[in-house]
Amino acid sequence: MNLRNGEGGELLPGIRIDDMGTKTVANDLDNARVWFDQVRLPKDALLNKFADIKDDKYVQTTDEKMRIEVIGQRLLTGRMAIAEAALLSARVLTMKTEEYAKTKVCNGINGETTLASMPQLASVFEESYQQLDDQIAFTAGVEERLNECLRTGSIPDADLVDAISVCKVRAIDVAIQRSHALRQEVRSHALVSHTPHARAHAHAHAHAHA
């Protein structure tokens, strides 16, 4: 059924909505409430993928009953998307910072050189690519297991659910750590608003806190 009228977009009588406001984390995810006060819904407006009302009786319409695992399956794909976004942003950040460092001239022991040739920064690039690529490979393996469940309509087992949780937490952790390591070494160059690192770092940080 429609929640609003088709002309001005006002809520229909008996329907109230409310945004739950700013949360401590994950503000990119909307949380809201909807009230129905003395509103009669037609039977064809019911959320009836798993159950329905037939001949005034509640009947199950599929072999799979609606369970928390079924509802939670929607959350699992979201966790994978957040993990992959964090890793991709951090890797793009690393690549763009490396490109910038190759062109940035600075003073070395033997005179002018590029920022990328400084041993400490070269080490950070190597560590960043290794850690990010390892986590990307792990995430891809977990995603393939989840894809198989989605293709077959099966419920992920406890081991897969745990692996997906690890993906999100670990991916965000690695993305933040590697972004911070780059910023520490690039230092003042990263604070210039027009540099690739500054722009990419802000983008990666936003994804990482999703």
PDB file of C-alpha atoms in Angstrom:
ATOM      1  CA  MET A   1       0.000   0.000   0.000  1.00  0.00           C
ATOM      2  CA  ASN A   2       1.057   3.619  -0.413  1.00  0.00           C
ATOM      3  CA  LEU A   3       2.386   5.456   2.624  1.00  0.00           C
ATOM      4  CA  ARG A   4       1.974   8.898   1.032  1.00  0.00           C
ATOM      5  CA  ASN A   5      -0.571  10.514  -1.232  1.00  0.00           C
ATOM      6  CA  GLY A   6       0.337  10.906  -4.858  1.00  0.00           C
ATOM      7  CA  GLU A   7       0.064  14.681  -5.042  1.00  0.00           C
ATOM      8  CA  GLY A   8       1.904  16.509  -2.280  1.00  0.00           C
ATOM      9  CA  GLY A   9       3.661  13.498  -0.807  1.00  0.00           C
ATOM     10  CA  GLU A  10       2.081  13.902   2.624  1.00  0.00           C
ATOM     11  CA  LEU A  11       1.717  10.838   4.816  1.00  0.00           C
ATOM     12  CA  LEU A  12      -1.678   9.193   4.659  1.00  0.00           C
ATOM     13  CA  PRO A  13      -3.937   9.277   7.735  1.00  0.00           C
ATOM     14  CA  GLY A  14      -2.867   6.924  10.522  1.00  0.00           C
ATOM     15  CA  ILE A  15       0.744   6.630   9.342  1.00  0.00           C
ATOM     16  CA  ARG A  16       3.686   8.149  11.190  1.00  0.00           C
ATOM     17  CA  ILE A  17       7.408   7.909  10.473  1.00  0.00           C
ATOM     18  CA  ASP A  18      10.473   8.938  12.446  1.00  0.00           C
ATOM     19  CA  ASP A  19      14.207   8.942  11.792  1.00  0.00           C
ATOM     20  CA  MET A  20      16.092   7.507  14.764  1.00  0.00           C
ATOM     21  CA  GLY A  21      18.681  10.269  14.539  1.00  0.00           C
ATOM     22  CA  THR A  22      22.462  10.279  14.738  1.00  0.00           C
ATOM     23  CA  LYS A  23      24.038   7.080  16.046  1.00  0.00           C
ATOM     24  CA  THR A  24      27.475   6.594  17.593  1.00  0.00           C
ATOM     25  CA  VAL A  25      28.609   4.626  14.513  1.00  0.00           C
ATOM     26  CA  ALA A  26      27.382   3.539  11.055  1.00  0.00           C
ATOM     27  CA  ASN A  27      25.446   6.699  10.248  1.00  0.00           C
ATOM     28  CA  ASP A  28      25.518   5.769   6.562  1.00  0.00           C
ATOM     29  CA  LEU A  29      22.852   3.172   7.404  1.00  0.00           C
ATOM     30  CA  ASP A  30      19.362   4.606   7.871  1.00  0.00           C
ATOM     31  CA  ASN A  31      17.386   3.464  10.888  1.00  0.00           C
ATOM     32  CA  ALA A  32      13.795   4.602  11.095  1.00  0.00           C
ATOM     33  CA  ARG A  33      10.408   3.718  12.566  1.00  0.00           C
ATOM     34  CA  VAL A  34       6.970   3.475  10.998  1.00  0.00           C
ATOM     35  CA  TRP A  35       3.676   3.464  12.933  1.00  0.00           C
ATOM     36  CA  PHE A  36       0.305   2.303  11.639  1.00  0.00           C
ATOM     37  CA  ASP A  37      -2.512   3.594  13.837  1.00  0.00           C
ATOM     38  CA  GLN A  38      -5.911   2.098  13.019  1.00  0.00           C
ATOM     39  CA  VAL A  39      -4.857   1.469   9.428  1.00  0.00           C
ATOM     40  CA  ARG A  40      -6.423  -1.476   7.654  1.00  0.00           C
ATOM     41  CA  LEU A  41      -4.152  -3.191   5.156  1.00  0.00           C
ATOM     42  CA  PRO A  42      -5.572  -5.168   2.267  1.00  0.00           C
ATOM     43  CA  LYS A  43      -4.434  -8.777   2.147  1.00  0.00           C
ATOM     44  CA  ASP A  44      -2.497  -8.156  -1.053  1.00  0.00           C
ATOM     45  CA  ALA A  45      -0.355  -5.599   0.801  1.00  0.00           C
ATOM     46  CA  LEU A  46       1.024  -8.085   3.313  1.00  0.00           C
ATOM     47  CA  LEU A  47       4.698  -9.041   3.426  1.00  0.00           C
ATOM     48  CA  ASN A  48       3.895 -12.559   2.355  1.00  0.00           C
ATOM     49  CA  LYS A  49       6.981 -14.109   0.806  1.00  0.00           C
ATOM     50  CA  PHE A  50       7.064 -16.842   3.452  1.00  0.00           C
ATOM     51  CA  ALA A  51       3.492 -16.847   4.730  1.00  0.00           C
ATOM     52  CA  ASP A  52       0.069 -15.636   3.683  1.00  0.00           C
ATOM     53  CA  ILE A  53      -3.558 -15.391   4.734  1.00  0.00           C
ATOM     54  CA  LYS A  54      -5.758 -17.777   2.776  1.00  0.00           C
ATOM     55  CA  ASP A  55      -9.401 -18.377   3.621  1.00  0.00           C
ATOM     56  CA  ASP A  56      -8.794 -16.261   6.724  1.00  0.00           C
ATOM     57  CA  LYS A  57      -6.078 -18.638   7.913  1.00  0.00           C
ATOM     58  CA  TYR A  58      -2.330 -18.179   8.317  1.00  0.00           C
ATOM     59  CA  VAL A  59      -0.480 -20.556   5.988  1.00  0.00           C
ATOM     60  CA  GLN A  60       3.157 -21.054   5.119  1.00  0.00           C
ATOM     61  CA  THR A  61       3.850 -20.573   1.400  1.00  0.00           C
ATOM     62  CA  THR A  62       7.421 -21.927   1.102  1.00  0.00           C
ATOM     63  CA  ASP A  63       9.416 -24.866   2.387  1.00  0.00           C
ATOM     64  CA  GLU A  64      11.762 -22.445   4.161  1.00  0.00           C
ATOM     65  CA  LYS A  65      10.273 -20.835   7.235  1.00  0.00           C
ATOM     66  CA  MET A  66      11.091 -17.226   7.965  1.00  0.00           C
ATOM     67  CA  ARG A  67      13.859 -17.308  10.560  1.00  0.00           C
ATOM     68  CA  ILE A  68      16.407 -14.879  11.909  1.00  0.00           C
ATOM     69  CA  GLU A  69      18.970 -16.558   9.651  1.00  0.00           C
ATOM     70  CA  VAL A  70      16.867 -15.698   6.622  1.00  0.00           C
ATOM     71  CA  ILE A  71      16.475 -12.090   7.725  1.00  0.00           C
ATOM     72  CA  GLY A  72      20.150 -11.915   8.660  1.00  0.00           C
ATOM     73  CA  GLN A  73      21.218 -13.099   5.227  1.00  0.00           C
ATOM     74  CA  ARG A  74      20.506  -9.600   3.930  1.00  0.00           C
ATOM     75  CA  LEU A  75      22.923  -8.243   6.519  1.00  0.00           C
ATOM     76  CA  LEU A  76      25.651 -10.672   5.459  1.00  0.00           C
ATOM     77  CA  THR A  77      25.822  -9.299   1.914  1.00  0.00           C
ATOM     78  CA  GLY A  78      26.009  -5.784   3.347  1.00  0.00           C
ATOM     79  CA  ARG A  79      28.951  -6.733   5.557  1.00  0.00           C
ATOM     80  CA  MET A  80      30.793  -8.123   2.560  1.00  0.00           C
ATOM     81  CA  ALA A  81      30.124  -4.953   0.579  1.00  0.00           C
ATOM     82  CA  ILE A  82      31.522  -2.802   3.406  1.00  0.00           C
ATOM     83  CA  ALA A  83      34.616  -5.001   3.692  1.00  0.00           C
ATOM     84  CA  GLU A  84      35.314  -4.848  -0.033  1.00  0.00           C
ATOM     85  CA  ALA A  85      34.713  -1.083  -0.193  1.00  0.00           C
ATOM     86  CA  ALA A  86      37.175  -0.466   2.643  1.00  0.00           C
ATOM     87  CA  LEU A  87      39.864  -2.638   1.039  1.00  0.00           C
ATOM     88  CA  LEU A  88      39.395  -1.194  -2.422  1.00  0.00           C
ATOM     89  CA  SER A  89      39.525   2.371  -1.124  1.00  0.00           C
ATOM     90  CA  ALA A  90      42.698   1.647   0.845  1.00  0.00           C
ATOM     91  CA  ARG A  91      44.367   0.009  -2.151  1.00  0.00           C
ATOM     92  CA  VAL A  92      43.461   2.880  -4.471  1.00  0.00           C
ATOM     93  CA  LEU A  93      44.794   5.235  -1.805  1.00  0.00           C
ATOM     94  CA  THR A  94      48.076   3.314  -1.759  1.00  0.00           C
ATOM     95  CA  MET A  95      48.363   3.338  -5.549  1.00  0.00           C
ATOM     96  CA  LYS A  96      47.638   7.056  -5.864  1.00  0.00           C
ATOM     97  CA  THR A  97      50.003   7.896  -3.034  1.00  0.00           C
ATOM     98  CA  GLU A  98      52.731   5.850  -4.695  1.00  0.00           C
ATOM     99  CA  GLU A  99      52.154   7.664  -7.995  1.00  0.00           C
ATOM    100  CA  TYR A 100      52.376  10.991  -6.199  1.00  0.00           C
ATOM    101  CA  ALA A 101      55.522   9.951  -4.283  1.00  0.00           C
ATOM    102  CA  LYS A 102      57.283   9.015  -7.527  1.00  0.00           C
ATOM    103  CA  THR A 103      56.974  12.601  -8.749  1.00  0.00           C
ATOM    104  CA  LYS A 104      57.527  14.427  -5.459  1.00  0.00           C
ATOM    105  CA  VAL A 105      61.125  15.670  -5.192  1.00  0.00           C
ATOM    106  CA  CYS A 106      62.701  15.761  -1.737  1.00  0.00           C
ATOM    107  CA  ASN A 107      66.158  15.880  -0.165  1.00  0.00           C
ATOM    108  CA  GLY A 108      67.925  12.582   0.353  1.00  0.00           C
ATOM    109  CA  ILE A 109      71.346  11.686   1.770  1.00  0.00           C
ATOM    110  CA  ASN A 110      72.951  12.014  -1.631  1.00  0.00           C
ATOM    111  CA  GLY A 111      70.976  15.027  -2.776  1.00  0.00           C
ATOM    112  CA  GLU A 112      67.622  15.396  -4.465  1.00  0.00           C
ATOM    113  CA  THR A 113      65.573  12.273  -4.942  1.00  0.00           C
ATOM    114  CA  THR A 114      61.917  11.255  -5.098  1.00  0.00           C
ATOM    115  CA  LEU A 115      59.776  10.634  -2.085  1.00  0.00           C
ATOM    116  CA  ALA A 116      59.022   7.099  -3.334  1.00  0.00           C
ATOM    117  CA  SER A 117      62.720   6.177  -3.234  1.00  0.00           C
ATOM    118  CA  MET A 118      62.991   6.855   0.497  1.00  0.00           C
ATOM    119  CA  PRO A 119      63.529   3.438   2.171  1.00  0.00           C
ATOM    120  CA  GLN A 120      60.976   3.922   4.939  1.00  0.00           C
ATOM    121  CA  LEU A 121      58.209   4.855   2.508  1.00  0.00           C
ATOM    122  CA  ALA A 122      59.140   2.077   0.086  1.00  0.00           C
ATOM    123  CA  SER A 123      58.811  -0.349   3.000  1.00  0.00           C
ATOM    124  CA  VAL A 124      55.360   1.017   3.866  1.00  0.00           C
ATOM    125  CA  PHE A 125      54.197   0.576   0.259  1.00  0.00           C
ATOM    126  CA  GLU A 126      55.406  -3.036   0.245  1.00  0.00           C
ATOM    127  CA  GLU A 127      53.735  -3.830   3.563  1.00  0.00           C
ATOM    128  CA  SER A 128      50.507  -2.112   2.503  1.00  0.00           C
ATOM    129  CA  TYR A 129      50.189  -4.019  -0.767  1.00  0.00           C
ATOM    130  CA  GLN A 130      50.970  -7.307   0.976  1.00  0.00           C
ATOM    131  CA  GLN A 131      48.470  -6.869   3.798  1.00  0.00           C
ATOM    132  CA  LEU A 132      45.728  -5.454   1.577  1.00  0.00           C
ATOM    133  CA  ASP A 133      46.134  -8.151  -1.076  1.00  0.00           C
ATOM    134  CA  ASP A 134      46.114 -10.901   1.579  1.00  0.00           C
ATOM    135  CA  GLN A 135      42.870  -9.525   3.021  1.00  0.00           C
ATOM    136  CA  ILE A 136      41.359  -9.063  -0.449  1.00  0.00           C
ATOM    137  CA  ALA A 137      42.128 -12.723  -1.232  1.00  0.00           C
ATOM    138  CA  PHE A 138      40.551 -13.879   2.045  1.00  0.00           C
ATOM    139  CA  THR A 139      37.475 -11.724   1.439  1.00  0.00           C
ATOM    140  CA  ALA A 140      37.112 -13.070  -2.110  1.00  0.00           C
ATOM    141  CA  GLY A 141      37.154 -16.639  -0.798  1.00  0.00           C
ATOM    142  CA  VAL A 142      34.486 -15.874   1.788  1.00  0.00           C
ATOM    143  CA  GLU A 143      32.400 -14.078  -0.827  1.00  0.00           C
ATOM    144  CA  GLU A 144      32.480 -17.126  -3.085  1.00  0.00           C
ATOM    145  CA  ARG A 145      31.145 -19.275  -0.238  1.00  0.00           C
ATOM    146  CA  LEU A 146      28.350 -16.759   0.370  1.00  0.00           C
ATOM    147  CA  ASN A 147      27.568 -16.590  -3.356  1.00  0.00           C
ATOM    148  CA  GLU A 148      27.061 -20.354  -3.394  1.00  0.00           C
ATOM    149  CA  CYS A 149      24.497 -20.013  -0.599  1.00  0.00           C
ATOM    150  CA  LEU A 150      22.727 -17.239  -2.470  1.00  0.00           C
ATOM    151  CA  ARG A 151      22.667 -19.250  -5.696  1.00  0.00           C
ATOM    152  CA  THR A 152      21.270 -22.356  -4.015  1.00  0.00           C
ATOM    153  CA  GLY A 153      18.993 -20.568  -1.553  1.00  0.00           C
ATOM    154  CA  SER A 154      20.702 -22.255   1.399  1.00  0.00           C
ATOM    155  CA  ILE A 155      21.372 -20.702   4.802  1.00  0.00           C
ATOM    156  CA  PRO A 156      25.044 -19.891   5.614  1.00  0.00           C
ATOM    157  CA  ASP A 157      26.392 -22.078   8.404  1.00  0.00           C
ATOM    158  CA  ALA A 158      27.887 -20.684  11.608  1.00  0.00           C
ATOM    159  CA  ASP A 159      31.439 -20.933  10.271  1.00  0.00           C
ATOM    160  CA  LEU A 160      30.602 -18.818   7.225  1.00  0.00           C
ATOM    161  CA  VAL A 161      28.733 -16.257   9.317  1.00  0.00           C
ATOM    162  CA  ASP A 162      31.796 -15.925  11.548  1.00  0.00           C
ATOM    163  CA  ALA A 163      34.067 -15.606   8.509  1.00  0.00           C
ATOM    164  CA  ILE A 164      31.917 -12.791   7.116  1.00  0.00           C
ATOM    165  CA  SER A 165      32.085 -10.957  10.432  1.00  0.00           C
ATOM    166  CA  VAL A 166      35.872 -11.354  10.436  1.00  0.00           C
ATOM    167  CA  CYS A 167      35.966  -9.984   6.878  1.00  0.00           C
ATOM    168  CA  LYS A 168      34.249  -6.754   7.837  1.00  0.00           C
ATOM    169  CA  VAL A 169      36.156  -6.149  11.074  1.00  0.00           C
ATOM    170  CA  ARG A 170      39.545  -7.151   9.690  1.00  0.00           C
ATOM    171  CA  ALA A 171      39.103  -5.295   6.397  1.00  0.00           C
ATOM    172  CA  ILE A 172      38.245  -2.053   8.169  1.00  0.00           C
ATOM    173  CA  ASP A 173      41.143  -2.530  10.585  1.00  0.00           C
ATOM    174  CA  VAL A 174      43.669  -3.181   7.806  1.00  0.00           C
ATOM    175  CA  ALA A 175      42.351  -0.267   5.714  1.00  0.00           C
ATOM    176  CA  ILE A 176      42.670   2.169   8.618  1.00  0.00           C
ATOM    177  CA  GLN A 177      46.116   0.874   9.640  1.00  0.00           C
ATOM    178  CA  ARG A 178      47.571   1.078   6.153  1.00  0.00           C
ATOM    179  CA  SER A 179      46.061   4.519   5.510  1.00  0.00           C
ATOM    180  CA  HIS A 180      47.525   5.757   8.784  1.00  0.00           C
ATOM    181  CA  ALA A 181      50.952   4.279   7.954  1.00  0.00           C
ATOM    182  CA  LEU A 182      51.006   6.105   4.629  1.00  0.00           C
ATOM    183  CA  ARG A 183      49.978   9.353   6.230  1.00  0.00           C
ATOM    184  CA  GLN A 184      52.695   9.020   8.856  1.00  0.00           C
ATOM    185  CA  GLU A 185      55.409   8.604   6.230  1.00  0.00           C
ATOM    186  CA  VAL A 186      54.133  11.054   3.630  1.00  0.00           C
ATOM    187  CA  ARG A 187      53.519  13.487   6.498  1.00  0.00           C
ATOM    188  CA  SER A 188      53.021  17.113   5.500  1.00  0.00           C
ATOM    189  CA  HIS A 189      52.521  16.224   1.844  1.00  0.00           C
ATOM    190  CA  ALA A 190      49.379  14.320   2.813  1.00  0.00           C
ATOM    191  CA  LEU A 191      47.967  17.381   4.532  1.00  0.00           C
ATOM    192  CA  VAL A 192      47.851  19.410   1.332  1.00  0.00           C
ATOM    193  CA  SER A 193      44.216  19.311   0.221  1.00  0.00           C
ATOM    194  CA  HIS A 194      44.946  18.968  -3.490  1.00  0.00           C
ATOM    195  CA  THR A 195      47.186  15.885  -3.232  1.00  0.00           C
ATOM    196  CA  PRO A 196      45.837  12.472  -4.259  1.00  0.00           C
ATOM    197  CA  HIS A 197      46.574  11.118  -0.796  1.00  0.00           C
ATOM    198  CA  ALA A 198      44.460  13.716   0.958  1.00  0.00           C
ATOM    199  CA  ARG A 199      41.457  13.107  -1.296  1.00  0.00           C
ATOM    200  CA  ALA A 200      41.798   9.306  -1.296  1.00  0.00           C
ATOM    201  CA  HIS A 201      42.421   9.176   2.446  1.00  0.00           C
ATOM    202  CA  ALA A 202      39.182  11.015   3.181  1.00  0.00           C
ATOM    203  CA  HIS A 203      37.304   8.622   0.869  1.00  0.00           C
ATOM    204  CA  ALA A 204      38.851   5.516   2.447  1.00  0.00           C
ATOM    205  CA  HIS A 205      38.228   6.789   5.959  1.00  0.00           C
ATOM    206  CA  ALA A 206      34.529   7.331   5.208  1.00  0.00           C
ATOM    207  CA  HIS A 207      34.148   3.774   3.898  1.00  0.00           C
ATOM    208  CA  ALA A 208      36.107   2.281   6.756  1.00  0.00           C
ATOM    209  CA  HIS A 209      33.717   3.732   9.347  1.00  0.00           C
ATOM    210  CA  ALA A 210      30.609   2.428   7.555  1.00  0.00           C
TER     211      ALA A 210
END
